[in-house]
mmCIF file of C-alpha atoms and ligand atoms in Angstrom:
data_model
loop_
_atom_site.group_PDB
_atom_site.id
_atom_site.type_symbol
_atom_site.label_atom_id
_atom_site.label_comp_id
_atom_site.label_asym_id
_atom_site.label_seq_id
_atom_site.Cartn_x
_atom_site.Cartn_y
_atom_site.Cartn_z
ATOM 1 C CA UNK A 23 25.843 70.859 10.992
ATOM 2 C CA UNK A 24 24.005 74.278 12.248
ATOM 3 C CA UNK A 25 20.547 74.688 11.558
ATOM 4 C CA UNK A 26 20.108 78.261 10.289
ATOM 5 C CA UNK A 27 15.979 78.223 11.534
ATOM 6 C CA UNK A 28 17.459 77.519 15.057
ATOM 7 C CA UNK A 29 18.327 80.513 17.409
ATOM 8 C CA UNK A 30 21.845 81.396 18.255
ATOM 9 C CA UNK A 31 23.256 79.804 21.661
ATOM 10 C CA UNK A 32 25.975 81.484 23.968
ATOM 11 C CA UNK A 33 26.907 78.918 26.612
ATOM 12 C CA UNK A 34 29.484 79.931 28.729
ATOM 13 C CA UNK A 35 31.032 77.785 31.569
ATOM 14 C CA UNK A 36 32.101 74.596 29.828
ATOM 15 C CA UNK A 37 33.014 72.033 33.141
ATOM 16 C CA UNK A 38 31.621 68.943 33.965
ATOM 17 C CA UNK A 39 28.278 69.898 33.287
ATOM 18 C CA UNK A 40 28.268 72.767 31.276
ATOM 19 C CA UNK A 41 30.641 70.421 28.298
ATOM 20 C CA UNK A 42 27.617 67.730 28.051
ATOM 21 C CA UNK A 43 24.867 70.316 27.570
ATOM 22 C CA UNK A 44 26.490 72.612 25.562
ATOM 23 C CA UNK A 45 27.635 69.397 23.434
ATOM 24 C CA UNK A 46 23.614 68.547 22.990
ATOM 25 C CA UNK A 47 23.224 71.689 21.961
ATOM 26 C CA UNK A 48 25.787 71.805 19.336
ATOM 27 C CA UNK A 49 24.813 68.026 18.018
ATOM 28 C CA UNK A 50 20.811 69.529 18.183
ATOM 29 C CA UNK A 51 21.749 72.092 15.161
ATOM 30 C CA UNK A 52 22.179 74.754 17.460
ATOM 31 C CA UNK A 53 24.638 77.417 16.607
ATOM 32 C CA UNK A 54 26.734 77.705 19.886
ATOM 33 C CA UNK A 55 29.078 80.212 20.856
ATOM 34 C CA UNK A 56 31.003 79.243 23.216
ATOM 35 C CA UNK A 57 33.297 81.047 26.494
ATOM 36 C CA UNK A 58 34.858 79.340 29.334
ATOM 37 C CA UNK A 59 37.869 81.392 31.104
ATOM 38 C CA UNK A 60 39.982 77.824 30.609
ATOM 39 C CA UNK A 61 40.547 77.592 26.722
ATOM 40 C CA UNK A 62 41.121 73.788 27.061
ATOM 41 C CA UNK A 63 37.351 73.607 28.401
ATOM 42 C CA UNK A 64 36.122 74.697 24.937
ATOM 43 C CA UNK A 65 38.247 72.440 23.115
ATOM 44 C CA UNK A 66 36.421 69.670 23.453
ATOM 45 C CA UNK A 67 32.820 71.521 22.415
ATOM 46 C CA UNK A 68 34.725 73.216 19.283
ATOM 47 C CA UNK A 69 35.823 69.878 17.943
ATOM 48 C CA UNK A 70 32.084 69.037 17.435
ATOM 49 C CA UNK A 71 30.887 72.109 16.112
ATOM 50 C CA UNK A 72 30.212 74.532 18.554
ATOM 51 C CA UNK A 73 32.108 78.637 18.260
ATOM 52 C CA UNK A 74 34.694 79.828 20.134
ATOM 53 C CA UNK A 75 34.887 83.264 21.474
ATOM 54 C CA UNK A 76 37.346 84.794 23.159
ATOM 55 C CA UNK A 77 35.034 86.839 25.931
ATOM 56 C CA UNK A 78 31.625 86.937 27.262
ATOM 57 C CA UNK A 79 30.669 90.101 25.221
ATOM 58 C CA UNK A 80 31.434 88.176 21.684
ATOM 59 C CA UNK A 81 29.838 85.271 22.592
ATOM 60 C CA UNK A 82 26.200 86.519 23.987
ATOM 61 C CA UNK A 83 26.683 89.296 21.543
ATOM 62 C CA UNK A 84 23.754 88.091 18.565
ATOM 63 C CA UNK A 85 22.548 85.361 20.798
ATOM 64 C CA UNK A 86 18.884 84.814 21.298
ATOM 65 C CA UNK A 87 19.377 82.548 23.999
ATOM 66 C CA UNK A 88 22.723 82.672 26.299
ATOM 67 C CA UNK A 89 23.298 80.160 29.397
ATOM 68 C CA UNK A 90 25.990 80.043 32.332
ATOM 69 C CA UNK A 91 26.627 77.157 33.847
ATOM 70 C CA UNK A 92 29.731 78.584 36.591
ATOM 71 C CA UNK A 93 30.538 77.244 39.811
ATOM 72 C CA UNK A 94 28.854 79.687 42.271
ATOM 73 C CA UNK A 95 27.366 83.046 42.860
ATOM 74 C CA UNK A 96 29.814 85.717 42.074
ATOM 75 C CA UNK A 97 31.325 83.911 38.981
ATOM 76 C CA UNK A 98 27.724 84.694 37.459
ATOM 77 C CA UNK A 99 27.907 88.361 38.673
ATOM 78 C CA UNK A 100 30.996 88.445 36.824
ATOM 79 C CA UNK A 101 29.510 87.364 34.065
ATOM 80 C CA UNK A 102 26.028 89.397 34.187
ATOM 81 C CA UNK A 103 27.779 93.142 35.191
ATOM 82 C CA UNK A 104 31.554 92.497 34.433
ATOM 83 C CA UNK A 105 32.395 90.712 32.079
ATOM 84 C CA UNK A 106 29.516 91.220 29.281
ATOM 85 C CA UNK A 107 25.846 89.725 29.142
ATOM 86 C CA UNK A 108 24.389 92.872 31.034
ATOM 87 C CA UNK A 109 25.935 95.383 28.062
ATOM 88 C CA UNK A 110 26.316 93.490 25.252
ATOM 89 C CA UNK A 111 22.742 91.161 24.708
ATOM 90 C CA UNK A 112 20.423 92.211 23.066
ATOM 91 C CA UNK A 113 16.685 93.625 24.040
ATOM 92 C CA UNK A 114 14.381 90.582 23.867
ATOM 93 C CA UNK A 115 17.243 88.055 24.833
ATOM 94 C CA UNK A 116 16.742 85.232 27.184
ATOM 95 C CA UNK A 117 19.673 84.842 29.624
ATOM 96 C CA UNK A 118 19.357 81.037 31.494
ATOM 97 C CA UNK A 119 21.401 80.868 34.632
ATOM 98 C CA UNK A 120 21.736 76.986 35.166
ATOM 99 C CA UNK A 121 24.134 76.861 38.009
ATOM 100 C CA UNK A 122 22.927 76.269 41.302
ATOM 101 C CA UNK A 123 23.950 80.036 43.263
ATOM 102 C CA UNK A 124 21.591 82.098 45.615
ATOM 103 C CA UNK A 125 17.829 82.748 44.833
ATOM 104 C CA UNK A 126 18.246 86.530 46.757
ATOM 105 C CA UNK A 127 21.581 87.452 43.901
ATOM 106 C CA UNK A 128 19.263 85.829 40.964
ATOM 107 C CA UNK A 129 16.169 88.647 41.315
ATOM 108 C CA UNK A 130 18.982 91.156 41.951
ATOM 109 C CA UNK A 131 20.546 89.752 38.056
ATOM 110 C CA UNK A 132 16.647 89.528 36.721
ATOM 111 C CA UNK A 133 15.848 93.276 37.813
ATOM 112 C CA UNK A 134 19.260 94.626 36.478
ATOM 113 C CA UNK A 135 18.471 92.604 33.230
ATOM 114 C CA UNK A 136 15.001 93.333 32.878
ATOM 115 C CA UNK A 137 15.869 96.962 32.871
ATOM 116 C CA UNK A 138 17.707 96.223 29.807
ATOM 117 C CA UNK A 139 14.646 94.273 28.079
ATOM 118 C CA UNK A 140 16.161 90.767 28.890
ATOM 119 C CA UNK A 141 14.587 88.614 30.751
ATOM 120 C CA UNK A 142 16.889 85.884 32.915
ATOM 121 C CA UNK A 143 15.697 82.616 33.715
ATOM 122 C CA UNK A 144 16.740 80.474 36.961
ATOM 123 C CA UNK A 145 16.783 76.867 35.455
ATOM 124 C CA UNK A 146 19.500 74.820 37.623
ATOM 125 C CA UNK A 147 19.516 71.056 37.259
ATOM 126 C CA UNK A 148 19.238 67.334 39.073
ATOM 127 C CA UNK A 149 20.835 64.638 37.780
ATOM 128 C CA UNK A 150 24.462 65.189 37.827
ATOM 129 C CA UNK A 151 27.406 64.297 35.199
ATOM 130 C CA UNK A 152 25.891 61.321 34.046
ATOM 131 C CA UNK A 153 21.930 63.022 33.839
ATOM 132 C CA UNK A 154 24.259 65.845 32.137
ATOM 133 C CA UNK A 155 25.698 63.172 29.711
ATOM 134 C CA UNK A 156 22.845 61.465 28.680
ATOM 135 C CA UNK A 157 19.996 64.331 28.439
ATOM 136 C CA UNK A 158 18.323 63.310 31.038
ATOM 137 C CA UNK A 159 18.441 66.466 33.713
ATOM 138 C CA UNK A 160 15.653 67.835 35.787
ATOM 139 C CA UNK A 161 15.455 71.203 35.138
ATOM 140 C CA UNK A 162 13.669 73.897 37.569
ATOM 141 C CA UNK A 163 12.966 76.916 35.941
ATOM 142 C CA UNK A 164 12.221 80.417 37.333
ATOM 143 C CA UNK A 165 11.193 83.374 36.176
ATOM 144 C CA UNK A 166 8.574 84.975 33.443
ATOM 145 C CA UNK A 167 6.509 82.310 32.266
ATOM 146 C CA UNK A 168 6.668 83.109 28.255
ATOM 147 C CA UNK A 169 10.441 83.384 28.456
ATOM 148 C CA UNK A 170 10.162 79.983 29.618
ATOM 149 C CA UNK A 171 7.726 79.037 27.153
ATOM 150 C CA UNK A 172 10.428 80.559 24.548
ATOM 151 C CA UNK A 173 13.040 78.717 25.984
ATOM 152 C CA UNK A 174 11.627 75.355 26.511
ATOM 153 C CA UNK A 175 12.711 74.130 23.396
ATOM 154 C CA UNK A 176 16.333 74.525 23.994
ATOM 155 C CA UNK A 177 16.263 73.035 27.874
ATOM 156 C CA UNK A 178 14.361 70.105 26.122
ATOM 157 C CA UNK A 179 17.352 69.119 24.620
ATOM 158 C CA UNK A 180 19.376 68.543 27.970
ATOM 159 C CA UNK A 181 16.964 67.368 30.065
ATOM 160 C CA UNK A 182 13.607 65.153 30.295
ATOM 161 C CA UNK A 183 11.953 66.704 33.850
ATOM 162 C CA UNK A 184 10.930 70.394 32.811
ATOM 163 C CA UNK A 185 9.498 72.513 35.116
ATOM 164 C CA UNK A 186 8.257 75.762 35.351
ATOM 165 C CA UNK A 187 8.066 76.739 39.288
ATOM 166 C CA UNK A 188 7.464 80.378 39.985
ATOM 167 C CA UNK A 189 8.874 83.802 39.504
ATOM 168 C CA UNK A 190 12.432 84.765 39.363
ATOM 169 C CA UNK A 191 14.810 82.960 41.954
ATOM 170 C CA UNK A 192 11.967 80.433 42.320
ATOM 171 C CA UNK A 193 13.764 77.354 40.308
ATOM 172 C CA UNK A 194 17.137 78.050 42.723
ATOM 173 C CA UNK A 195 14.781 77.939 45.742
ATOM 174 C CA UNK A 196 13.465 74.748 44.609
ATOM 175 C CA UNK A 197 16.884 73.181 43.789
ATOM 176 C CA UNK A 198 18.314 74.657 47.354
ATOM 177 C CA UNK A 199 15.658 72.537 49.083
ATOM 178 C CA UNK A 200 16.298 69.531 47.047
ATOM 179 C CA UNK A 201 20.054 69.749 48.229
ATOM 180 C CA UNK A 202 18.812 70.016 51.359
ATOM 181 C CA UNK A 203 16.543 66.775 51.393
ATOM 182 C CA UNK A 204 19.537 64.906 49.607
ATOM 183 C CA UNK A 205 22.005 65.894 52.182
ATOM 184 C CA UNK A 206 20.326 64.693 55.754
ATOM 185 C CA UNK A 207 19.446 61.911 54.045
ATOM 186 C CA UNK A 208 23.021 60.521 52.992
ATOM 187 C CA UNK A 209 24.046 61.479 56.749
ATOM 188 C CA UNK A 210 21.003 59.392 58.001
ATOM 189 C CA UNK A 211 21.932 56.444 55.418
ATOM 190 C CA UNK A 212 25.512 56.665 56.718
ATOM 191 C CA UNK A 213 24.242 56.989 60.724
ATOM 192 C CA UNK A 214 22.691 53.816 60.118
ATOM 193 C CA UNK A 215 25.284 52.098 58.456
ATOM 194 C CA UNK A 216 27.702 53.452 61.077
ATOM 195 C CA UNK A 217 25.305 51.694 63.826
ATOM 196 C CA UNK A 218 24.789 48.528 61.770
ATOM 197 C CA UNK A 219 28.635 47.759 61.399
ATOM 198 C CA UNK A 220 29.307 48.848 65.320
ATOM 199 C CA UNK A 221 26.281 46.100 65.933
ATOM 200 C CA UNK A 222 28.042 43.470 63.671
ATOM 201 C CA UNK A 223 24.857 43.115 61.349
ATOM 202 C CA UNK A 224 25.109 42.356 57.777
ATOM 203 C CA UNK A 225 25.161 45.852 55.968
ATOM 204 C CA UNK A 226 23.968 44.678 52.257
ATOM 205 C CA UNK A 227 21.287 41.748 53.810
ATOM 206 C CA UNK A 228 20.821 45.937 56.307
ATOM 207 C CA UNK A 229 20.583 47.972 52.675
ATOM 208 C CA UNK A 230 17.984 45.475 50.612
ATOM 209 C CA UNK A 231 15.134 45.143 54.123
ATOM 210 C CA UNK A 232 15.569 49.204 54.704
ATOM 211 C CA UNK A 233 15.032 49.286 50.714
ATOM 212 C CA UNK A 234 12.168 47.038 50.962
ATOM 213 C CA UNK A 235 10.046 49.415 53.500
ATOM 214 C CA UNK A 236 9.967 53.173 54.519
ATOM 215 C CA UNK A 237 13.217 53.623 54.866
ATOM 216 C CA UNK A 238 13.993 52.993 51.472
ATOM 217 C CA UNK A 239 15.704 56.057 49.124
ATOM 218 C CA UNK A 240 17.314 57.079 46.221
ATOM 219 C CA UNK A 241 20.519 57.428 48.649
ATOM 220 C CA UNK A 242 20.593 54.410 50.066
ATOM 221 C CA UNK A 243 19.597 52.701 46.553
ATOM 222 C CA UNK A 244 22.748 54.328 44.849
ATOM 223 C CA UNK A 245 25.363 55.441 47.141
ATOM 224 C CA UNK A 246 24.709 52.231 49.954
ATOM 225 C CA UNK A 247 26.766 50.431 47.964
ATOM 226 C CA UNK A 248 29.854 52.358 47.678
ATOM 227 C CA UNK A 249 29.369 53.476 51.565
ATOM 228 C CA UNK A 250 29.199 49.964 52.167
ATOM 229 C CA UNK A 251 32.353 48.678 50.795
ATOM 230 C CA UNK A 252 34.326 52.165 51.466
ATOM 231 C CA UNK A 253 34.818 53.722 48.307
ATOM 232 C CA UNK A 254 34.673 57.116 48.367
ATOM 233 C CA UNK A 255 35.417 58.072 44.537
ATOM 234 C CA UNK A 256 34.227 61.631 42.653
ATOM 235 C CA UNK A 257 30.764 61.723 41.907
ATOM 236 C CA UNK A 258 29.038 64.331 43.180
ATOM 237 C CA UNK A 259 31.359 66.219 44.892
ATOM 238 C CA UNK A 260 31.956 66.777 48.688
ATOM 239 C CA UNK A 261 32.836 70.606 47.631
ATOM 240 C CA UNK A 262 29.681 70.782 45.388
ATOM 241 C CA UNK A 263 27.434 70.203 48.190
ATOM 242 C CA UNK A 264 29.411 72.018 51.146
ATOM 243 C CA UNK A 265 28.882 74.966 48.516
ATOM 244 C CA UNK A 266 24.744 74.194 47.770
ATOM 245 C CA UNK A 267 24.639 73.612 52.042
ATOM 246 C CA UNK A 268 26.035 77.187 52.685
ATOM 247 C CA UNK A 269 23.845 78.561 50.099
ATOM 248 C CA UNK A 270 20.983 77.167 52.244
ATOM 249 C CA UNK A 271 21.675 78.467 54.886
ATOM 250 C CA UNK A 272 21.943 82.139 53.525
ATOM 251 C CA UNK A 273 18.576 81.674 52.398
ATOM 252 C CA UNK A 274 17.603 80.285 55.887
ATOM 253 C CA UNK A 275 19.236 83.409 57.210
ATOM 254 C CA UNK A 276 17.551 86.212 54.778
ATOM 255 C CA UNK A 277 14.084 83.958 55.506
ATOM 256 C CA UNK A 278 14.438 83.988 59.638
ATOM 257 C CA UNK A 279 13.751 80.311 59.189
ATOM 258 C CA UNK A 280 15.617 77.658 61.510
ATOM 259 C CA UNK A 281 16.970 74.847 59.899
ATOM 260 C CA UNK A 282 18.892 72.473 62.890
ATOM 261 C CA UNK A 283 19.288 69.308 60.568
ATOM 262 C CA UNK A 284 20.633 71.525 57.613
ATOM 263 C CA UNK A 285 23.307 73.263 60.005
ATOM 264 C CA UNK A 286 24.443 70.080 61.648
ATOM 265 C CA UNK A 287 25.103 68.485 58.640
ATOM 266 C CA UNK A 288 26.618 71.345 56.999
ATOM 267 C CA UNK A 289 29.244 70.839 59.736
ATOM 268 C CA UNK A 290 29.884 67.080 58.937
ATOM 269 C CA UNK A 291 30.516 68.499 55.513
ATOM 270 C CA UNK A 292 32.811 70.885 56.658
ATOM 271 C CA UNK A 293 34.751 68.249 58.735
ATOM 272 C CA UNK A 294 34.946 66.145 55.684
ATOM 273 C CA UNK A 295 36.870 68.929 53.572
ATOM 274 C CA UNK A 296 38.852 69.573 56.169
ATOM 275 C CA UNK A 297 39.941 65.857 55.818
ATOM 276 C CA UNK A 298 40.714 66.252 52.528
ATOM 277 C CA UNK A 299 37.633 64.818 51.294
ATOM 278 C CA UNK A 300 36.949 67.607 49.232
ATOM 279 C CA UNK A 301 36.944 65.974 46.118
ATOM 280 C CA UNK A 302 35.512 62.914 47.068
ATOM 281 C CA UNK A 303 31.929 61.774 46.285
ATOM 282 C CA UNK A 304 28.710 62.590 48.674
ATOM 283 C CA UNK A 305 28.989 59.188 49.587
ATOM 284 C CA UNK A 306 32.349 59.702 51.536
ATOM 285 C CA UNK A 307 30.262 61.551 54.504
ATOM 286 C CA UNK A 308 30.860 58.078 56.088
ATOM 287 C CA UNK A 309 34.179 58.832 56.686
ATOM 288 C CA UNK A 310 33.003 61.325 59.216
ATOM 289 C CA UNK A 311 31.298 58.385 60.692
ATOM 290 C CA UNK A 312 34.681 56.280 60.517
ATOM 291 C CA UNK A 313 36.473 59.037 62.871
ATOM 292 C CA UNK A 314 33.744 59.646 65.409
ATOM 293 C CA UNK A 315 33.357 55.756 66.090
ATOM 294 C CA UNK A 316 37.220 55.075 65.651
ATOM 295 C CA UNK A 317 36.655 52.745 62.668
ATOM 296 C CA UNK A 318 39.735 52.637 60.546
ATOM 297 C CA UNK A 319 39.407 55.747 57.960
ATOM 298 C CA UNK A 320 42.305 55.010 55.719
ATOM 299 C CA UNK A 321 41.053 51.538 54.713
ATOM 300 C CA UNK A 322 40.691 53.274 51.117
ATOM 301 C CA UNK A 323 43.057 56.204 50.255
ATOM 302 C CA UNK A 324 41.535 59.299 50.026
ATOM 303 C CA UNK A 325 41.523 60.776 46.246
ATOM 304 C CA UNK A 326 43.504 63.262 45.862
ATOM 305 C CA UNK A 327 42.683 67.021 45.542
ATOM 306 C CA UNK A 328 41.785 68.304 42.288
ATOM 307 C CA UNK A 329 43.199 71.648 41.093
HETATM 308 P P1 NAD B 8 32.956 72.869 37.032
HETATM 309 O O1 NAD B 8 33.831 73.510 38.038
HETATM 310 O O2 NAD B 8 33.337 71.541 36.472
HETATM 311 O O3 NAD B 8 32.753 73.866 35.766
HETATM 312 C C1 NAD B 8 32.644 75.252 35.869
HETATM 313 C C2 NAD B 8 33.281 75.885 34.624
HETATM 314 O O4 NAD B 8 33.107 77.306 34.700
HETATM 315 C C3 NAD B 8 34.784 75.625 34.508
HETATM 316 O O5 NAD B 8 35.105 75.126 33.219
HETATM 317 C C4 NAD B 8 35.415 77.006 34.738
HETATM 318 O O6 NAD B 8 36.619 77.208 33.999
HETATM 319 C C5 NAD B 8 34.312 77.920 34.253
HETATM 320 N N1 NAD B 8 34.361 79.263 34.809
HETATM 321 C C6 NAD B 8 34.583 79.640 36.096
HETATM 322 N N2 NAD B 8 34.506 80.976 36.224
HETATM 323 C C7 NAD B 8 34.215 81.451 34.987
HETATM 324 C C8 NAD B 8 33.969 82.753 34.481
HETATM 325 N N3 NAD B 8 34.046 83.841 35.274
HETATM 326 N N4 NAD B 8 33.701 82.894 33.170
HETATM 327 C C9 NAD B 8 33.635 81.810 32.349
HETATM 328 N N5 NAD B 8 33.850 80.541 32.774
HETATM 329 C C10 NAD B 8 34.119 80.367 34.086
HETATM 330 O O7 NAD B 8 31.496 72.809 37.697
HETATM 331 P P2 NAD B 8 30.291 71.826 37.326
HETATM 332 O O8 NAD B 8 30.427 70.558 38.068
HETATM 333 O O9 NAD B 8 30.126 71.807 35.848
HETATM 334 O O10 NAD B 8 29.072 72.623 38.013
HETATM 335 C C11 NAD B 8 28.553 73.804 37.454
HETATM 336 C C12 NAD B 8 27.318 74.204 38.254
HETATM 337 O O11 NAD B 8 26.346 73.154 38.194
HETATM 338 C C13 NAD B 8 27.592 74.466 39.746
HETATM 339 O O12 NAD B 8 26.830 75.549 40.192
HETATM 340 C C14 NAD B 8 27.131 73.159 40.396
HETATM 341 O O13 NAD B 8 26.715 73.344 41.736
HETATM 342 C C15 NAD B 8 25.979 72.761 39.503
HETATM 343 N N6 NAD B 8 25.714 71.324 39.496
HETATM 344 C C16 NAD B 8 26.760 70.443 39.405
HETATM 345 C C17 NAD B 8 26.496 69.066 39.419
HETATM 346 C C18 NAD B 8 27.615 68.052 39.355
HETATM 347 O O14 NAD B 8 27.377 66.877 39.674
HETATM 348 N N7 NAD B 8 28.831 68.421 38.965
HETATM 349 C C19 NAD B 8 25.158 68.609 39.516
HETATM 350 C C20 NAD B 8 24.127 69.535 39.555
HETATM 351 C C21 NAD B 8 24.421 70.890 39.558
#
C-alpha cells in the first residue's frame, strides 16, 4: 500500500541492484514509477506494488525524487538528455544518480540540470547484491547539501552508511577510490596465496595468522575462502570492476595523477575477461595467478557468459 504523504519515486534501471532498492522503496509506502529498457526487469517490482511506465519521460514526469541505477556512464546520459529526466522533471526535483560512472560526466549532468532548477545528486553504493537485498548499502552522496538533506529520507531506506561527502561528482570520487583500494588488495590476497601454494604451506592455517595481524582484510576475510578452494562463482563481477578500474583511470588521467598499482591491476583484469572470466566473481583474479605460475586453471569450469 502507497502512502499518499510520501513523495513520488521514479527509479529507473531495475538489475541486480536497482530491483532490491526500488523493491524497499515500494514496500516503504513509496509510490514508485518504474522504467527499465527490459520489460521483464520491472516485472518483478510491479508485482509488489511499484508503476510501470513505458519511458523515462512518464516515469520522472510528477516525481519529486527520480533515481538511475544503469550500468555505466553514457546509459545515464541517455537518460539525463535523451531519453527524458532533463525535459520532462520538474523545477525543484531531486534527480539521484546511484550508479557508479565518472565524477567529470556527473558535474557536466548537475550543471545541465541545475539550469533547469533540479538539482542531481551523486549517491553510488558499497555493499553489493546482498547489501542491496537486505538495506544495508553504504551510500556516498554528492552534491548540494539540502538536496541531500531532502533526500535522506528515501536513501535511508536502502542503506544504513549515509554520507554526505562534498559537492557534485564528490560521492563518485569517493566510490572510484574505494574500487580502487578493493581491487590491489584482492590481487595482493591472491599474490600471496599464489606464493603460499607454490611454497606448499597450508593456505586456510596461511588465511586465519594473516587475519590475525596487519595483513588482515575484508578481502581476505570473505573472498580467501572461495580463492582458496577455486571457486570462482558471480558475485561481484569481473566486468563490474574492469568497468569501475577504467573509470579510475580516466579520472587519474583528467587529474595528471599516476596511479602504477591501479594500471597494473587493471591489466590482470583485462587478462581475466579475456579468459572468459567476465562473469565470474572478483575473487576469480586468481586465475590470473593459476596461468602465470602454470597451476592447473580449469580445476573448476569457468561460468559461463551471461547475456
Ligand atoms: P545490471 O546490469 O544488473 O542492471 C542495470 C539495469 O539497467 C538493467 O536492468 C538494464 O536493462 C537497465 N538499463 C540499461 N540501460 C538502460 C537505459 N538506457 N534505460 C533504462 N534502463 C537501462 O547492473 P547492476 O549490477 O544492477 O549495477 C548497476 C550499477 O550499480 C552499476 O553502475 C554498478 O557498477 C553499480 N554497482 C553494482 C554492484 C553489484 O555488485 N552488482 C555493487 C555496487 C555498485
Amino acid at each position: 500500500m502507497t502512502n499518499e504523504k510520501l513523495p513520488v519515486v521514479a527509479f529507473i534501471g531495475l538489475g541486480v541492484m536497482g530491483r532490491e532498492m526500488a523493491l524497499h522503496l515500494a514496500h516503504a509506502g513509496y509510490p514508485v514509477r518504474l522504467f527499465d529498457i527490459s520489460s521483464t526487469a520491472v516485472d518483478a517490482v510491479v508485482a509488489k506494488g511499484g508503476i510501470r511506465c513505458e519511458t523515462v519521460a512518464a516515469a520522472v514526469r510528477g516525481a519529486e525524487i527520480a533515481i538511475s541505477m544503469l550500468p555505466n556512464t553514457p546509459q545515464v546520459e541517455d537518460v539525463v538528455n535523451r531519453d527524458g529526466v532533463l525535459d520532462n522533471m520538474e523545477r525543484g526535483g531531486v534527480f539521484i544518480d546511484m550508479s557508479t560512472i565518472s565524477p567529470e560526466a556527473t558535474r557536466t549532468m548537475a550543471a545541465a540540470l541545475a539550469e533547469r532548477g533540479i538539482t542531481m545528486l551523486d549517491a553510488p553504493v558499497s555493499g553489493g547484491p546482498i547489501g542491496a537485498k537486505n538495506a544495508a548499502l553504504s551510500i556516498m552522496v554528492g552534491g548540494d547539501r539540502s538536496a541531500f538533506e531532502r533526500a535522506k529520507s528515501v536513501l535511508e531506506v536502502m542503506g544504513t552508511t549515509i554520507s554526505h561527502v562534498g559537492g557534485p561528482g564528490a560521492g563518485q570520487t569517493v566510490k572510484l577510490c574505494n574500487q580502487l583500494v578493493c581491487a590491489i588488495n584482492i590481487q595482493a590476497v591472491c599474490e600471496a596465496l599464489a606464493l603460499g601454494r607454490a611454497s606448499g604451506v597450508d593456505l586456510a592455517q596461511m588465511r586465519d595468522v594473516l587475519l590475525g595481524g596487519s595483513a588482515s582484510s575484508w578481502m581476505l576475510e570473505k573472498l580467501g575462502p572461495a580463492m582458496i578452494a577455486g571457486d570462482a562463482a558471480a558475485g561481484f563481477r569481473i566486468d563490474l570492476m574492469l568497468k569501475d578500474l577504467r573509470l579510475v583511470l580516466e579520472m587519474a588521467g583528467q587529474n595528471d595523477v599516476a596511479l602504477p598499482g591501479t594500471s597494473l591491476v587493471t591489466s590482470q583484469y583485462v587478462e581475466a575477461r579475456a579468459h572468459g572470466e567476465g562473469s565470474n566473481g572478483n575473487q576469480a583474479l586468481f586465475r590470473v595467478y593459476d596461468r602465470m605460475t602454470g597451476q592447473d586453471a580449469s580445476r573448476v569450469p569457468v561460468m559461463e557468459k551471461q547475456p
